[in-house]
């Protein structure tokens, strides 16, 4: 991974990272009528990474960008040249982020058919695929209309100035008023983002999230899901810029792999319930290992291993994702009227959530987040 140059500005970092991530994602957009739900993971992850970099560097991009592309996608053949012009008054950052997010969501719903313990039908696959193909056509049209490829490369604000956009993600900048600063280098701004916005928000929300019951229902599920996305947003910055953290090249803690792998769609709920119990034992045992490793030093202060703390956050994200898969299964079967199976899915959600909440207490999640913050290289 390329290092963050201490003298590299926030705008320079944006120019280096955002276009590369966007081009990688768009190179993978080639869905067909034969694409299966198990084939879209790489594309979906690439869309997520491009969207996250747009969020990180939102303030570095202008709202307007004017250009006209000559080529037309097949779905836009009926459009006039005037219709295909990028309007100077449009917020191009918002349009691009919205399209990347829409693709991430519809591909996620498609992929969930193969990864959430549901027995889907051929028609389920057809319907979900059609929504993915419709997104692909819309993305192609908007890429032409708003000049996305040129925008990510050339649409930066003038160095030293920042821009505001519609509906910026609250998982990155903005918590308690935090914003990038002209007086900081690119690397220092990223540390500011992690320490003063993302990790502070994570710590402030831990107690509330752990108090949630019945997370398969709304609004509890939305709050649970937002917390999972918040943990992901922290990891996103550290994955792209691992050198911000002291000792980033060391091995990860073993706990990242302690949870059993996800089951298949054919797995019975009896087996899923057993797996849930085993997962509860696994997270409890993992917490005991953490207690042994995270003791106190000779000066009486808690030992802080940032590499271990990041592994805890990775495990948190993974565990919450597995629970979210079970919530999807509950919603899927309830919508179909298969109430007995839905009830079993709900029972699994409750057991796994109880185990993970216990683990969050035992590993002192708030202290792990604070450990990461204090270990950032400012």
Coordinates of C-alpha atoms in Angstrom, one line a residue:
X1 CA 0.0 0.0 0.0
X2 CA 1.4 3.4 -0.9
X3 CA 2.2 5.6 2.1
X4 CA 0.6 8.9 3.0
X5 CA 3.2 11.5 2.3
X6 CA 3.4 13.9 5.2
X7 CA 3.6 16.9 2.9
X8 CA 0.9 15.7 0.5
X9 CA -2.2 17.9 0.7
X10 CA -5.8 16.8 1.2
X11 CA -6.5 17.6 -2.5
X12 CA -3.5 15.8 -3.8
X13 CA -4.5 12.6 -1.8
X14 CA -8.0 12.9 -3.3
X15 CA -6.6 13.2 -6.9
X16 CA -4.4 10.1 -6.3
X17 CA -7.0 7.8 -4.6
X18 CA -10.5 8.6 -5.8
X19 CA -10.0 8.3 -9.6
X20 CA -8.2 5.0 -9.2
X21 CA -11.0 3.5 -7.0
X22 CA -13.7 4.8 -9.4
X23 CA -11.9 3.3 -12.5
X24 CA -11.5 0.0 -10.7
X25 CA -15.2 -0.2 -9.9
X26 CA -16.4 0.8 -13.3
X27 CA -14.2 -1.7 -15.0
X28 CA -16.2 -4.4 -13.2
X29 CA -19.6 -3.2 -14.2
X30 CA -20.5 -5.8 -16.8
X31 CA -23.6 -7.6 -15.5
X32 CA -25.5 -9.9 -17.9
X33 CA -28.8 -11.8 -17.9
X34 CA -26.8 -14.8 -16.6
X35 CA -25.1 -13.2 -13.7
X36 CA -25.8 -15.1 -10.4
X37 CA -26.0 -13.7 -6.9
X38 CA -22.7 -15.3 -5.9
X39 CA -20.8 -13.5 -8.7
X40 CA -21.3 -9.8 -7.7
X41 CA -19.2 -9.6 -4.5
X42 CA -16.1 -8.2 -6.1
X43 CA -18.1 -5.5 -8.0
X44 CA -20.0 -4.6 -4.8
X45 CA -16.9 -4.2 -2.7
X46 CA -15.3 -2.0 -5.4
X47 CA -18.4 0.2 -5.5
X48 CA -18.2 0.5 -1.7
X49 CA -14.6 1.4 -1.7
X50 CA -15.1 4.1 -4.4
X51 CA -18.1 5.5 -2.4
X52 CA -16.1 5.6 0.8
X53 CA -13.2 7.5 -0.8
X54 CA -15.8 10.0 -2.1
X55 CA -17.0 10.4 1.5
X56 CA -13.5 10.8 2.9
X57 CA -12.6 13.4 0.3
X58 CA -16.0 15.0 -0.2
X59 CA -14.7 18.5 0.8
X60 CA -12.0 18.3 -1.9
X61 CA -14.6 18.1 -4.8
X62 CA -16.5 20.8 -6.5
X63 CA -20.3 20.7 -6.8
X64 CA -20.4 21.6 -10.4
X65 CA -18.5 20.3 -13.4
X66 CA -19.4 21.0 -17.0
X67 CA -18.7 18.7 -19.9
X68 CA -20.4 16.7 -22.8
X69 CA -19.5 13.2 -23.7
X70 CA -19.9 12.1 -27.3
X71 CA -20.6 8.4 -26.8
X72 CA -24.1 7.2 -25.7
X73 CA -24.9 4.1 -23.8
X74 CA -27.5 1.9 -25.5
X75 CA -30.2 2.8 -22.9
X76 CA -29.7 6.5 -23.7
X77 CA -30.1 6.3 -27.5
X78 CA -33.4 8.3 -27.3
X79 CA -31.8 11.2 -25.5
X80 CA -31.0 14.5 -27.3
X81 CA -27.4 15.9 -27.0
X82 CA -28.9 18.7 -24.7
X83 CA -30.2 16.1 -22.3
X84 CA -26.8 14.5 -22.1
X85 CA -25.1 17.7 -21.0
X86 CA -23.9 17.9 -17.4
X87 CA -25.8 20.8 -15.9
X88 CA -23.5 23.3 -14.2
X89 CA -25.9 23.7 -11.3
X90 CA -26.0 20.0 -10.4
X91 CA -24.1 18.7 -7.5
X92 CA -22.0 16.1 -9.3
X93 CA -20.5 14.7 -6.1
X94 CA -23.9 14.0 -4.8
X95 CA -25.1 12.4 -8.1
X96 CA -22.0 10.1 -8.3
X97 CA -22.2 9.1 -4.7
X98 CA -26.0 8.4 -5.0
X99 CA -25.3 6.1 -8.1
X100 CA -22.5 4.2 -6.4
X101 CA -24.6 3.7 -3.3
X102 CA -27.6 2.6 -5.3
X103 CA -25.5 0.0 -7.0
X104 CA -24.1 -1.2 -3.7
X105 CA -27.6 -1.6 -2.3
X106 CA -29.2 -3.5 -5.2
X107 CA -26.2 -5.7 -5.6
X108 CA -26.3 -6.4 -1.9
X109 CA -29.9 -7.5 -2.0
X110 CA -29.0 -9.7 -5.0
X111 CA -26.0 -11.2 -3.2
X112 CA -28.0 -11.7 0.0
X113 CA -29.9 -14.4 -1.8
X114 CA -26.8 -16.6 -1.7
X115 CA -25.4 -15.6 1.7
X116 CA -28.2 -15.2 4.2
X117 CA -29.6 -18.7 4.8
X118 CA -32.7 -18.2 2.7
X119 CA -34.2 -20.7 0.3
X120 CA -34.8 -18.5 -2.7
X121 CA -36.6 -19.3 -5.9
X122 CA -35.6 -18.8 -9.5
X123 CA -38.0 -15.9 -9.7
X124 CA -36.4 -14.2 -6.7
X125 CA -33.1 -14.3 -8.6
X126 CA -34.7 -13.0 -11.8
X127 CA -36.4 -10.1 -10.0
X128 CA -33.2 -9.1 -8.1
X129 CA -31.0 -9.4 -11.2
X130 CA -33.4 -7.1 -13.2
X131 CA -33.0 -4.4 -10.5
X132 CA -29.2 -4.8 -10.9
X133 CA -29.4 -4.5 -14.7
X134 CA -31.7 -1.4 -14.4
X135 CA -29.1 0.2 -12.1
X136 CA -26.3 -0.6 -14.5
X137 CA -28.2 1.2 -17.3
X138 CA -29.0 4.2 -15.1
X139 CA -25.3 4.4 -14.0
X140 CA -24.1 4.3 -17.6
X141 CA -26.5 7.1 -18.5
X142 CA -25.6 9.3 -15.6
X143 CA -21.9 8.6 -16.1
X144 CA -22.3 10.2 -19.5
X145 CA -24.7 12.9 -18.4
X146 CA -22.6 14.1 -15.5
X147 CA -19.1 13.2 -16.8
X148 CA -18.2 11.0 -13.9
X149 CA -14.8 9.7 -15.3
X150 CA -13.6 13.3 -15.9
X151 CA -15.2 14.6 -12.7
X152 CA -13.3 12.4 -10.4
X153 CA -10.0 13.3 -12.1
X154 CA -10.6 17.0 -12.8
X155 CA -13.4 18.2 -10.5
X156 CA -11.4 19.1 -7.5
X157 CA -11.8 22.4 -5.7
X158 CA -9.0 24.8 -5.9
X159 CA -6.2 23.8 -3.5
X160 CA -6.9 25.6 -0.2
X161 CA -10.7 25.7 -0.5
X162 CA -13.4 23.2 0.6
X163 CA -16.8 22.5 -0.8
X164 CA -20.1 21.3 0.8
X165 CA -22.5 18.9 -0.8
X166 CA -26.0 17.6 -0.5
X167 CA -26.5 14.7 1.9
X168 CA -22.9 14.0 2.9
X169 CA -22.5 10.8 4.9
X170 CA -22.7 11.3 8.7
X171 CA -20.3 8.3 9.1
X172 CA -17.3 10.3 8.0
X173 CA -16.9 14.1 8.5
X174 CA -19.2 16.3 10.5
X175 CA -19.6 14.6 13.9
X176 CA -19.6 17.4 16.5
X177 CA -18.7 19.9 13.7
X178 CA -15.4 18.2 12.7
X179 CA -14.3 19.2 9.2
X180 CA -11.0 19.1 7.2
X181 CA -8.7 22.0 7.8
X182 CA -6.6 23.9 5.3
X183 CA -3.8 24.2 7.8
X184 CA -3.3 20.4 8.1
X185 CA -1.6 18.0 5.7
X186 CA -3.5 15.3 4.0
X187 CA -2.4 12.7 6.5
X188 CA -3.1 15.0 9.5
X189 CA -6.6 15.6 8.1
X190 CA -7.2 11.9 7.9
X191 CA -6.1 11.5 11.6
X192 CA -8.5 14.3 12.4
X193 CA -11.3 12.5 10.6
X194 CA -10.6 9.2 12.5
X195 CA -10.0 10.6 15.9
X196 CA -12.4 13.6 16.2
X197 CA -15.3 12.4 14.1
X198 CA -15.5 8.6 13.4
X199 CA -14.0 7.1 16.6
X200 CA -15.6 9.7 18.8
X201 CA -19.0 8.9 17.3
X202 CA -18.4 5.2 17.7
X203 CA -17.6 5.5 21.4
X204 CA -20.6 7.8 22.0
X205 CA -23.0 5.2 20.4
X206 CA -21.8 2.0 22.1
X207 CA -23.9 2.2 25.2
X208 CA -27.1 3.0 23.2
X209 CA -26.5 0.2 20.7
X210 CA -25.9 -2.3 23.4
X211 CA -29.2 -1.4 25.0
X212 CA -31.2 -2.4 21.9
X213 CA -33.6 -5.3 22.1
X214 CA -35.5 -6.9 19.2
X215 CA -33.1 -5.7 16.6
X216 CA -35.0 -7.5 13.9
X217 CA -37.7 -4.8 14.2
X218 CA -37.6 -1.1 13.2
X219 CA -36.3 1.3 14.3
X220 CA -33.9 -0.9 16.3
X221 CA -32.7 -2.7 13.2
X222 CA -31.8 0.6 11.5
X223 CA -29.9 1.8 14.6
X224 CA -28.1 -1.5 14.8
X225 CA -27.2 -1.4 11.1
X226 CA -26.0 2.2 11.3
X227 CA -23.6 1.2 14.1
X228 CA -22.3 -1.6 11.9
X229 CA -21.7 0.9 9.1
X230 CA -20.0 3.2 11.5
X231 CA -17.5 0.5 12.5
X232 CA -17.0 -0.2 8.8
X233 CA -16.3 3.5 8.0
X234 CA -13.4 3.5 10.6
X235 CA -12.0 0.4 9.0
X236 CA -12.3 1.9 5.5
X237 CA -10.0 4.7 6.3
X238 CA -7.5 2.4 8.0
X239 CA -7.6 -0.1 5.1
X240 CA -6.7 2.6 2.5
X241 CA -4.2 4.4 4.8
X242 CA -2.9 1.7 7.2
X243 CA 0.3 3.8 7.8
X244 CA -1.7 6.2 9.9
X245 CA -1.6 3.7 12.7
X246 CA 1.6 2.9 14.5
X247 CA 2.9 -0.6 13.7
X248 CA 0.5 -1.1 10.8
X249 CA 2.6 -3.8 9.1
X250 CA 2.4 -6.3 12.0
X251 CA 0.3 -9.4 12.1
X252 CA -3.3 -9.2 13.0
X253 CA -4.7 -10.8 16.1
X254 CA -6.0 -14.4 15.8
X255 CA -9.5 -13.3 16.8
X256 CA -10.3 -12.1 13.4
X257 CA -11.0 -15.7 12.3
X258 CA -12.6 -17.1 15.4
X259 CA -16.2 -16.9 14.2
X260 CA -17.4 -19.9 12.2
X261 CA -17.9 -19.4 8.5
X262 CA -21.4 -18.5 7.2
X263 CA -23.8 -21.4 6.4
X264 CA -25.3 -22.2 3.0
X265 CA -28.8 -21.5 1.9
X266 CA -29.6 -25.2 2.3
X267 CA -28.5 -25.3 6.0
X268 CA -31.4 -26.2 8.3
X269 CA -32.4 -23.9 11.1
X270 CA -31.7 -26.6 13.6
X271 CA -28.1 -26.6 12.5
X272 CA -28.1 -22.8 12.5
X273 CA -29.3 -22.7 16.1
X274 CA -26.4 -25.0 17.0
X275 CA -24.0 -22.8 15.2
X276 CA -25.4 -19.8 17.1
X277 CA -24.6 -21.5 20.4
X278 CA -21.1 -22.3 19.3
X279 CA -20.6 -18.7 18.2
X280 CA -21.6 -17.6 21.6
X281 CA -19.0 -19.9 23.2
X282 CA -16.4 -18.6 20.6
X283 CA -16.9 -14.9 21.4
X284 CA -16.8 -15.7 25.1
X285 CA -13.6 -17.6 24.8
X286 CA -12.1 -14.9 22.6
X287 CA -12.9 -12.3 25.3
X288 CA -11.0 -14.4 27.8
X289 CA -7.9 -14.4 25.6
X290 CA -8.2 -10.6 25.2
X291 CA -8.4 -10.2 29.0
X292 CA -5.2 -12.2 29.3
X293 CA -3.4 -10.1 26.7
X294 CA -4.8 -6.6 27.7
X295 CA -3.6 -6.4 31.3
X296 CA -1.9 -3.5 33.1
X297 CA 1.6 -2.4 32.7
X298 CA 4.1 -1.8 35.5
X299 CA 3.0 1.8 35.7
X300 CA -0.6 0.6 36.4
X301 CA -2.0 1.9 33.1
X302 CA -3.9 -0.3 30.6
X303 CA -1.7 -1.8 27.9
X304 CA -2.8 -0.5 24.5
X305 CA -2.1 -2.6 21.4
X306 CA -3.5 -0.7 18.5
X307 CA -3.1 -3.7 16.1
X308 CA -5.1 -5.8 18.5
X309 CA -7.7 -3.1 18.8
X310 CA -8.2 -2.9 15.0
X311 CA -8.6 -6.7 15.0
X312 CA -11.4 -6.3 17.6
X313 CA -13.1 -3.7 15.4
X314 CA -12.8 -6.1 12.4
X315 CA -14.3 -8.9 14.4
X316 CA -17.1 -6.6 15.6
X317 CA -18.0 -5.7 12.0
X318 CA -17.9 -9.3 10.9
X319 CA -20.1 -10.5 13.8
X320 CA -22.7 -7.7 13.3
X321 CA -22.7 -8.6 9.6
X322 CA -23.5 -12.3 10.4
X323 CA -26.4 -11.2 12.7
X324 CA -27.6 -8.9 9.9
X325 CA -27.7 -11.8 7.6
X326 CA -30.1 -13.6 10.0
X327 CA -32.2 -10.5 10.3
X328 CA -32.5 -10.5 6.5
X329 CA -33.6 -14.2 6.7
X330 CA -36.2 -13.3 9.3
X331 CA -37.6 -10.5 7.1
X332 CA -37.5 -12.6 4.0
X333 CA -39.5 -15.5 5.5
X334 CA -41.9 -13.2 7.3
X335 CA -42.7 -11.4 4.1
X336 CA -43.5 -14.8 2.5
X337 CA -45.7 -15.8 5.3
X338 CA -43.5 -18.6 6.4
X339 CA -43.9 -17.7 10.0
X340 CA -42.4 -20.8 11.6
X341 CA -39.1 -20.5 9.8
X342 CA -39.2 -16.7 10.5
X343 CA -39.6 -17.4 14.2
X344 CA -36.6 -19.7 14.2
X345 CA -34.5 -17.0 12.4
X346 CA -35.7 -14.5 15.1
X347 CA -34.6 -16.8 17.8
X348 CA -31.1 -17.1 16.2
X349 CA -30.8 -13.3 15.9
X350 CA -31.6 -12.9 19.6
X351 CA -29.1 -15.6 20.7
X352 CA -26.3 -14.2 18.6
X353 CA -27.0 -10.6 19.6
X354 CA -26.9 -11.6 23.3
X355 CA -23.5 -13.3 22.8
X356 CA -22.0 -10.4 20.8
X357 CA -23.2 -7.9 23.4
X358 CA -21.5 -9.9 26.2
X359 CA -18.4 -10.0 24.1
X360 CA -18.5 -6.2 23.5
X361 CA -18.5 -5.7 27.3
X362 CA -15.8 -8.1 28.0
X363 CA -13.4 -6.8 25.4
X364 CA -14.1 -3.2 26.6
X365 CA -15.0 -2.0 23.1
X366 CA -14.9 1.7 24.1
X367 CA -11.3 1.3 25.3
X368 CA -10.4 -0.5 22.1
X369 CA -11.7 2.5 20.0
X370 CA -9.8 4.9 22.3
X371 CA -6.7 2.8 21.9
X372 CA -6.9 3.2 18.1
X373 CA -7.4 7.0 18.5
X374 CA -4.4 7.4 20.8
X375 CA -2.2 5.4 18.4
X376 CA -2.8 7.4 15.3
X377 CA 0.3 9.1 13.9
X378 CA -0.3 12.8 14.1

